[in-house]
């Protein structure tokens, strides 16, 4: 029988990151996919990023993942969002050439040493007691493995809906993985069902772009997701424009007058869909006070005329989709190339997971991506990377990588999944993090690269660049703090007048930069006139971080004070065999939740729904030895 150290089921965003992590750490890995041609496929919107999601991509990169590197080689448009808002929500968003992104990922996994890619459907999980031993496949293969990572996306018992048409599949034109759910149920895992959907794709030649609002990419700035990508490579990439239009009352009437044709409203689909990315029919019904909704027309790539309509996810019958599209400004004569559809699929309740993403009931079984009840490419990739890292660390007999909420959005997501009951597909938002001013996308490398380097996924060369960046920011902030400027400096005097600022005497450069209208570029000009020979010219990302650190210093200090308080709880480790049953003085609900979740620290315990501050106080006394079980 063939044996692998790790088997990964699924070759989407989660499966790819898990497979690459295990193989790069030296383990013999197999990645199973239903179709080799669809490795790295972007099933829905051909984009990556946006608030919190771009933060995840940069955190994946800092830990040694692939998503950011691949997008930097595949984008057709790159923009910065929320530039007029604070740095906590500033984010990149990129449109991908769908085929190029998938092809680049396929090349990456095919060239990866220690990684075998196999086209087959996994039908059964083999186990001895509560420990994974291998898998069986549709083609009759039986393989042994020490670790199994399931990243099945929407393919687990997937059903597709277009009006009254119902097809088996996890994606249009692809088979469903029907048999694996039975194995999961037999292992005692709680399996539930969610729904998601996708929008129609339009022939761009039939869209009147001339009357629509154009949204071009940002040219001339080295915008990128990976800290290792070269500025010159991203700068030379050609970019395509997206376009903005809106729904209207005519289109709303088509939807409202035909809700009996929509599977979400006629009782055909009973499972819950994503609240923050609803179907157009759900959007129109729920927000009946709005006369229109934004739609974004996004090209699918350089070598195709297909255009994705972001915001028009639907499962209406094909004929009604055509009516809806033709009622929209700029698309009066548009032709649909691919119709939208809904997909219903099985997932495992994340309550079954440990913080390593290993299931509590079955040793050696890890889950990552939509199988955990999440939505989004970025959320899936982050989980895949963590699952792959922890499966590998377990094989090395090393301590797992457990990230805490104050370290990353990845940790926030995993903590949310485990401590909260997920009733709808989970999506990452900046608002989900109480530490969002610290967890900015511009400092993800500084926050997390040490972990990636220690694990072995970030090279010495890349890590040294991060250390150099960190030192540069610190040194420049110290220089600005100890260097003063007075009105004898012409540039300084002109800037005071320009911005309507006043000063009775000189100020430090740090104090001046803290003023809202003053930019880092202004500070550079002042220093040049001073002629003191101190160079302030750095890469854009370093200069931006210096400015953020200075301008938001007070808020950042308060955030770190919050983190220090939280660290006190995270420093209290809870033994894995702690006896909750014999504890006295805590509620029955808290006892049950703590037994289910088995938190590693008091900090994690305090985030569990049903565990009160009073319960934590009692737990502290037990851990401190003041009370005995």
XYZ file of C-alpha atoms in Angstrom, residues 26-597:
572
model
C 10.071 18.066 3.785
C 7.100 15.741 4.111
C 5.943 13.345 1.417
C 2.597 14.841 0.467
C -0.237 13.939 -1.900
C -2.899 16.401 -3.032
C -6.128 14.926 -4.415
C -8.354 16.879 -6.774
C -11.441 15.988 -8.793
C -9.963 17.700 -11.874
C -6.308 18.501 -12.440
C -7.299 21.257 -14.858
C -9.006 23.228 -12.098
C -6.237 23.546 -9.524
C -6.399 27.027 -7.984
C -9.687 27.840 -9.715
C -11.419 31.057 -8.636
C -14.942 29.679 -8.508
C -16.700 32.964 -7.952
C -15.383 36.530 -8.125
C -11.947 36.748 -9.835
C -10.555 39.026 -7.143
C -8.582 38.895 -3.918
C -8.396 41.430 -1.127
C -10.432 44.225 0.356
C -10.683 45.191 4.044
C -9.455 42.383 6.347
C -9.135 40.016 3.383
C -6.003 41.737 2.092
C -4.700 41.610 5.662
C -5.160 37.834 5.566
C -3.272 37.582 2.265
C -0.329 39.552 3.648
C -0.332 37.450 6.806
C -0.309 34.295 4.676
C 2.698 35.723 2.847
C 4.484 36.597 6.089
C 4.098 32.988 7.260
C 5.516 31.654 3.994
C 2.342 31.017 1.992
C 1.775 31.327 -1.745
C -1.417 33.306 -2.391
C 0.133 36.789 -2.361
C 3.080 35.774 -4.513
C 0.742 34.227 -7.062
C -1.583 37.231 -7.222
C 1.368 39.553 -7.841
C 2.091 37.522 -10.988
C -1.566 37.263 -12.098
C -3.388 40.536 -11.460
C -5.061 42.631 -14.124
C -5.867 45.463 -11.736
C -4.557 46.572 -8.339
C -6.084 49.324 -6.218
C -5.858 50.694 -2.682
C -9.219 50.907 -0.902
C -10.241 53.229 1.956
C -7.429 55.734 1.413
C -9.528 58.446 3.073
C -10.061 56.324 6.172
C -7.656 55.249 8.894
C -4.744 52.841 8.342
C -6.542 49.985 10.121
C -8.976 49.582 7.212
C -6.687 50.604 4.351
C -6.397 47.597 2.052
C -5.374 46.312 -1.348
C -7.839 44.779 -3.757
C -6.776 43.055 -6.944
C -8.596 41.650 -9.934
C -7.039 38.466 -11.248
C -6.754 37.036 -14.686
C -8.701 33.948 -13.664
C -6.917 31.498 -15.976
C -3.487 33.019 -15.382
C -3.935 32.799 -11.594
C -4.942 29.131 -11.802
C -2.199 28.287 -14.314
C 0.466 29.941 -12.173
C -0.747 27.998 -9.128
C -0.798 24.767 -11.123
C 2.797 25.343 -12.214
C 3.826 26.052 -8.621
C 2.361 22.852 -7.162
C 3.547 20.720 -10.082
C 7.126 21.908 -9.607
C 7.067 21.474 -5.836
C 9.389 18.768 -4.541
C 7.793 16.154 -2.226
C 4.318 16.828 -3.655
C 2.313 14.370 -5.759
C -0.910 15.569 -7.413
C -3.565 12.940 -8.100
C -6.886 13.241 -9.955
C -9.397 11.116 -8.055
C -12.321 11.452 -5.646
C -11.725 10.505 -2.014
C -14.684 8.474 -0.781
C -13.734 7.190 2.654
C -11.511 8.037 5.629
C -9.709 5.015 7.039
C -9.046 4.994 10.752
C -8.175 2.858 13.730
C -10.282 3.978 16.659
C -10.010 7.773 16.777
C -6.855 7.987 14.653
C -6.637 8.527 10.883
C -4.727 5.833 8.989
C -5.552 6.492 5.330
C -8.135 7.000 2.589
C -10.032 5.158 -0.123
C -10.843 6.680 -3.509
C -13.426 6.293 -6.261
C -10.844 4.654 -8.514
C -10.191 1.947 -5.936
C -6.975 3.333 -4.472
C -6.241 2.733 -0.814
C -3.459 4.865 0.643
C -1.971 5.159 4.107
C -1.206 8.489 5.733
C -0.172 9.912 9.082
C -2.043 13.193 8.618
C -5.136 13.944 6.538
C -6.207 17.501 5.660
C -9.689 17.961 4.194
C -10.159 21.137 2.160
C -13.170 20.143 0.087
C -14.619 23.613 -0.587
C -18.205 23.396 -1.830
C -17.766 19.889 -3.253
C -18.844 17.935 -0.167
C -22.225 16.553 -1.249
C -22.612 19.647 -3.445
C -25.855 20.481 -5.273
C -26.211 23.247 -7.881
C -29.439 25.197 -8.433
C -30.579 27.244 -11.437
C -34.312 27.837 -11.076
C -36.004 24.443 -10.915
C -32.920 22.687 -12.299
C -30.898 20.795 -9.692
C -27.529 19.230 -10.526
C -24.966 17.352 -8.494
C -21.639 19.169 -8.306
C -19.435 21.438 -6.264
C -18.927 23.810 -9.198
C -20.654 24.000 -12.581
C -19.380 21.206 -14.813
C -17.627 19.334 -11.988
C -18.570 16.295 -9.938
C -19.691 16.337 -6.328
C -17.847 14.480 -3.550
C -20.891 12.614 -2.299
C -19.446 9.769 -0.271
C -17.099 11.541 2.114
C -19.862 13.001 4.292
C -20.828 9.491 5.397
C -17.289 8.915 6.675
C -17.339 12.188 8.626
C -20.680 11.357 10.246
C -19.466 7.857 11.144
C -16.462 9.449 12.864
C -18.899 11.356 15.082
C -18.412 14.814 13.569
C -21.319 17.261 13.355
C -22.074 17.884 9.680
C -24.282 20.808 8.666
C -25.219 22.501 5.398
C -24.612 25.970 3.943
C -25.361 27.698 0.654
C -23.431 30.129 -1.507
C -23.733 31.336 -5.083
C -22.174 33.054 -8.048
C -23.095 35.637 -10.661
C -23.630 35.476 -14.424
C -20.667 36.107 -16.736
C -21.314 38.476 -19.644
C -19.769 38.763 -23.097
C -17.885 42.052 -22.763
C -18.381 42.799 -26.469
C -22.100 43.256 -25.772
C -21.698 45.747 -22.893
C -21.867 49.500 -23.522
C -18.937 50.585 -21.335
C -19.029 54.131 -22.726
C -22.006 55.087 -20.554
C -20.662 53.445 -17.368
C -18.413 54.761 -14.621
C -14.842 53.564 -15.146
C -12.687 52.326 -12.263
C -9.075 52.071 -13.442
C -6.246 50.475 -11.515
C -3.529 52.517 -9.841
C -0.624 53.000 -12.205
C 2.879 54.021 -11.181
C 2.776 52.645 -7.619
C 4.449 49.328 -6.734
C 1.323 47.829 -5.157
C 1.752 44.179 -4.244
C 0.666 41.486 -1.810
C 3.948 39.692 -1.258
C 6.833 41.344 0.522
C 9.166 39.268 -1.661
C 7.744 40.410 -5.012
C 9.935 42.862 -6.881
C 8.646 46.398 -7.405
C 9.774 46.456 -11.038
C 7.806 43.281 -11.793
C 4.481 44.607 -10.495
C 5.031 48.061 -11.997
C 5.357 46.712 -15.531
C 2.110 44.706 -15.404
C -0.598 45.954 -17.759
C -3.903 46.779 -16.039
C -7.535 46.657 -17.140
C -10.385 48.853 -15.926
C -13.482 47.715 -14.069
C -16.811 49.509 -14.436
C -19.608 50.495 -12.104
C -23.353 50.335 -12.747
C -26.474 49.839 -10.611
C -29.672 47.863 -10.426
C -32.926 49.755 -10.916
C -36.626 49.449 -10.170
C -37.329 47.588 -13.410
C -34.874 44.912 -12.412
C -36.213 44.849 -8.836
C -39.727 44.282 -10.174
C -38.542 41.300 -12.244
C -37.124 39.775 -9.054
C -40.043 40.619 -6.751
C -42.697 39.467 -9.215
C -41.017 36.095 -9.702
C -39.775 35.060 -6.282
C -41.656 31.788 -6.685
C -39.049 30.905 -9.340
C -36.108 31.494 -6.974
C -34.901 28.378 -5.073
C -34.072 30.520 -2.016
C -37.702 31.663 -1.780
C -39.809 28.768 -3.058
C -38.602 26.286 -0.443
C -36.148 24.384 -2.652
C -33.102 25.581 -0.669
C -33.355 25.517 3.111
C -29.713 26.087 4.096
C -28.249 29.443 5.145
C -26.315 31.645 2.737
C -23.706 34.343 3.418
C -25.341 37.398 4.991
C -22.564 39.739 3.846
C -22.536 38.492 0.260
C -26.228 37.800 -0.404
C -27.891 36.831 -3.658
C -29.487 39.696 -5.567
C -32.951 38.342 -4.780
C -32.117 38.279 -1.071
C -30.626 41.773 -1.283
C -33.717 43.234 -2.959
C -36.126 41.600 -0.490
C -34.151 42.411 2.650
C -33.330 45.998 1.663
C -36.659 46.908 0.117
C -36.133 50.578 1.032
C -33.262 50.858 -1.461
C -34.126 51.687 -5.059
C -30.821 50.396 -6.437
C -27.668 48.444 -5.578
C -24.113 48.773 -6.900
C -22.893 46.279 -9.475
C -19.239 45.986 -10.477
C -18.311 44.736 -13.933
C -14.994 42.946 -13.624
C -13.060 41.498 -16.577
C -12.047 37.854 -16.172
C -8.679 38.211 -17.874
C -6.543 39.572 -20.700
C -7.417 36.866 -23.218
C -11.166 36.527 -22.726
C -14.242 38.683 -23.289
C -15.954 37.303 -20.163
C -16.974 39.900 -17.582
C -18.081 38.995 -14.060
C -20.977 40.956 -12.515
C -20.008 41.349 -8.865
C -23.132 41.873 -6.758
C -25.525 39.875 -8.966
C -25.250 36.398 -7.432
C -28.470 34.574 -8.330
C -30.103 31.187 -8.814
C -33.052 32.393 -10.911
C -33.892 30.387 -14.049
C -31.684 31.239 -17.027
C -34.407 33.123 -18.918
C -35.068 35.404 -15.947
C -31.353 36.046 -15.484
C -31.245 37.324 -19.062
C -34.176 39.691 -18.392
C -32.515 40.953 -15.210
C -29.199 41.628 -16.953
C -30.809 43.438 -19.896
C -32.665 45.786 -17.551
C -29.401 47.229 -16.218
C -27.781 50.386 -17.587
C -25.034 49.562 -20.068
C -26.207 45.967 -20.458
C -29.393 46.477 -22.484
C -27.966 44.241 -25.217
C -25.664 42.136 -23.068
C -25.424 38.389 -23.647
C -24.824 35.916 -20.843
C -21.970 33.472 -21.426
C -22.326 31.604 -18.117
C -25.375 31.689 -15.907
C -25.331 32.288 -12.180
C -26.250 29.494 -9.804
C -26.508 28.606 -6.132
C -24.547 25.772 -4.579
C -25.499 23.912 -1.421
C -22.826 21.882 0.366
C -21.952 20.052 3.560
C -19.535 21.438 6.131
C -18.318 20.352 9.543
C -19.143 22.495 12.551
C -15.981 24.323 13.599
C -16.923 23.453 17.174
C -15.266 20.118 16.364
C -11.853 21.773 15.889
C -8.843 22.372 18.044
C -6.936 25.666 17.600
C -4.478 23.746 15.396
C -7.413 22.975 13.029
C -7.099 19.299 13.940
C -10.422 17.716 14.892
C -10.728 16.938 18.586
C -12.437 13.590 18.058
C -10.169 12.230 15.319
C -6.399 12.505 15.702
C -4.517 13.284 12.522
C -7.588 14.751 10.766
C -7.372 18.471 9.941
C -10.026 20.641 8.278
C -9.430 23.854 6.324
C -11.567 26.264 4.294
C -15.258 26.099 3.518
C -15.530 22.710 5.205
C -15.201 24.750 8.429
C -18.100 27.035 7.518
C -16.134 29.969 6.108
C -16.488 31.806 2.808
C -13.832 33.477 0.680
C -10.571 32.522 -0.988
C -8.478 34.389 1.567
C -10.112 32.786 4.615
C -9.672 29.357 3.026
C -6.004 29.889 2.138
C -5.182 31.102 5.652
C -6.749 28.011 7.205
C -5.012 25.737 4.729
C -1.637 27.206 5.631
C -2.255 26.834 9.382
C -3.495 23.254 8.956
C -0.476 22.362 6.829
C 1.947 23.966 9.284
C 0.429 22.242 12.302
C 0.202 18.846 10.615
C 3.910 19.197 9.774
C 4.882 20.379 13.250
C 3.033 17.417 14.717
C 5.011 15.065 12.473
C 8.183 16.735 13.795
C 6.966 16.264 17.389
C 7.161 20.045 17.841
C 4.795 22.416 19.595
C 1.932 23.584 17.346
C 1.632 27.084 15.946
C -1.086 28.711 18.054
C -1.598 32.357 17.145
C -3.531 34.659 19.465
C -6.063 37.340 18.561
C -3.602 40.158 19.219
C -1.184 38.733 16.640
C -3.228 38.467 13.453
C -6.508 38.315 11.607
C -5.766 34.629 11.022
C -5.881 34.047 14.773
C -9.029 36.166 15.100
C -10.777 34.039 12.482
C -9.753 30.720 14.035
C -10.717 31.913 17.507
C -14.108 33.093 16.224
C -14.756 29.785 14.463
C -13.969 27.736 17.536
C -15.479 29.868 20.291
C -18.640 31.036 18.494
C -21.443 29.031 16.928
C -21.287 29.832 13.193
C -24.823 30.166 11.816
C -23.876 31.517 8.380
C -20.781 31.346 6.161
C -18.066 33.223 8.065
C -16.403 36.180 6.401
C -13.483 38.212 7.763
C -14.021 41.919 8.543
C -11.756 44.466 10.220
C -14.572 45.039 12.718
C -14.122 41.488 14.001
C -10.774 42.428 15.556
C -10.471 44.498 18.710
C -6.795 45.028 17.795
C -7.258 46.243 14.228
C -5.054 49.335 14.587
C -2.161 47.010 15.436
C -3.071 44.356 12.867
C -2.563 46.523 9.781
C -1.681 45.065 6.415
C 1.478 47.212 6.221
C 3.070 45.513 9.254
C 1.976 41.906 8.665
C 5.574 40.969 7.778
C 6.900 42.430 11.033
C 4.170 40.721 13.059
C 4.417 37.225 11.633
C 7.594 36.603 9.618
C 9.429 35.367 12.705
C 6.973 32.471 12.956
C 7.346 31.671 9.269
C 11.136 31.795 9.559
C 11.278 29.666 12.703
C 9.039 27.052 11.086
C 11.158 26.976 7.941
C 8.826 28.526 5.345
C 10.475 31.974 5.209
C 14.091 32.098 3.993
C 16.925 33.803 5.854
C 17.157 36.345 3.044
C 13.473 37.288 3.234
C 13.492 37.407 7.026
C 16.585 39.616 7.126
C 14.769 42.101 4.880
C 11.914 42.204 7.381
C 14.341 42.793 10.263
C 15.983 45.565 8.254
C 12.590 47.179 7.600
C 11.690 46.986 11.287
C 15.010 48.559 12.306
C 14.698 51.307 9.691
C 11.244 52.326 10.939
C 12.466 52.379 14.539
C 15.631 54.361 13.721
C 13.807 56.970 11.630
C 11.104 57.514 14.282
C 13.869 58.033 16.872
C 15.617 60.503 14.542
C 12.388 62.457 14.022
C 11.814 62.523 17.771
C 15.208 64.053 18.584
C 15.498 66.435 15.615
C 13.928 69.886 15.908
C 13.126 72.448 13.239
C 12.428 76.199 13.565
C 10.905 78.943 11.451
C 14.322 79.789 10.046
C 13.827 76.714 7.846
C 12.118 78.066 4.714
C 10.412 74.794 3.856
C 9.026 74.482 7.395
C 7.788 78.087 7.354
C 6.118 77.611 3.956
C 4.397 74.427 5.141
C 3.057 76.179 8.239
C 1.505 78.794 5.995
C 0.235 76.219 3.478
C -1.543 74.125 6.119
C -2.669 77.026 8.300
C -0.530 75.790 11.193
C 1.164 77.935 13.839
C 4.027 77.461 16.278
C 5.628 79.857 18.746
C 8.934 78.058 18.610
C 10.557 75.096 16.967
C 9.079 71.616 17.120
C 10.494 68.161 16.664
C 9.987 66.614 13.247
C 7.978 63.876 14.940
C 5.602 66.421 16.480
C 5.205 68.168 13.140
C 4.519 64.919 11.248
C 1.830 64.078 13.790
C -0.272 66.979 12.490
C -3.044 65.697 10.187
C -2.143 67.589 6.998
C 1.629 67.068 7.193
C 3.021 64.224 5.103
C 6.232 62.217 5.260
C 7.197 63.851 1.955
C 7.012 67.237 3.733
C 9.397 65.976 6.407
C 11.845 64.774 3.751
C 11.862 68.218 2.155
C 12.503 69.908 5.499
C 15.445 67.599 6.249
C 16.936 68.171 2.800
C 17.002 71.925 3.456
C 18.567 71.330 6.880
C 21.505 69.701 5.069
C 22.329 67.325 7.917
C 23.001 64.389 5.601
C 20.353 62.059 7.034
C 18.693 59.990 4.301
C 14.921 59.607 4.583
C 14.336 58.072 1.144
C 13.032 54.514 1.456
C 10.599 52.153 -0.232
C 6.971 53.281 -0.275
C 5.899 50.651 2.268
C 8.579 51.731 4.759
C 7.765 55.440 4.401
C 4.056 54.711 4.813
C 4.670 52.697 7.968
C 6.843 55.444 9.485
C 4.052 57.954 8.902
C 1.400 55.669 10.426
C 3.538 54.882 13.489
C 4.058 58.579 14.160
C 0.571 59.903 13.400
C -1.274 57.230 15.361
C 1.273 56.827 18.147
C -1.199 57.593 20.940
C -3.836 55.192 19.664
C -1.231 52.518 19.021
C 0.053 52.824 22.594
C -3.472 52.321 23.925
C -3.897 49.292 21.687
C -0.673 47.794 23.015
C -1.888 48.405 26.566
C -4.965 46.343 25.675
C -2.693 43.646 24.288
C -0.616 43.577 27.472
C -3.768 43.014 29.507
C -4.814 40.238 27.157
C -1.328 38.702 27.320
C -1.699 38.228 31.049
C -4.555 35.848 30.318
C -2.780 34.240 27.360
C 0.262 33.611 29.564
C -1.882 31.403 31.810
C -1.572 28.017 30.136
C -4.248 25.408 30.793
C -2.998 21.797 30.950
C -4.447 19.638 28.180
C -5.704 17.147 30.792
C -7.204 19.738 33.143
C -10.122 18.223 35.069
C -13.073 20.544 34.513
C -15.589 18.006 35.851
C -14.447 18.417 39.456
C -14.327 22.198 39.407
C -16.687 23.990 41.770
C -17.923 27.559 41.559
C -18.455 27.830 37.793
C -21.673 27.474 35.822
C -22.673 24.194 34.246
C -22.664 25.862 30.811
C -19.096 27.125 31.308
C -17.934 23.693 32.412
C -19.498 22.086 29.337
C -18.037 24.680 26.958
C -14.550 24.439 28.450
C -14.608 20.652 28.169
C -15.686 20.898 24.517
C -13.217 23.573 23.432
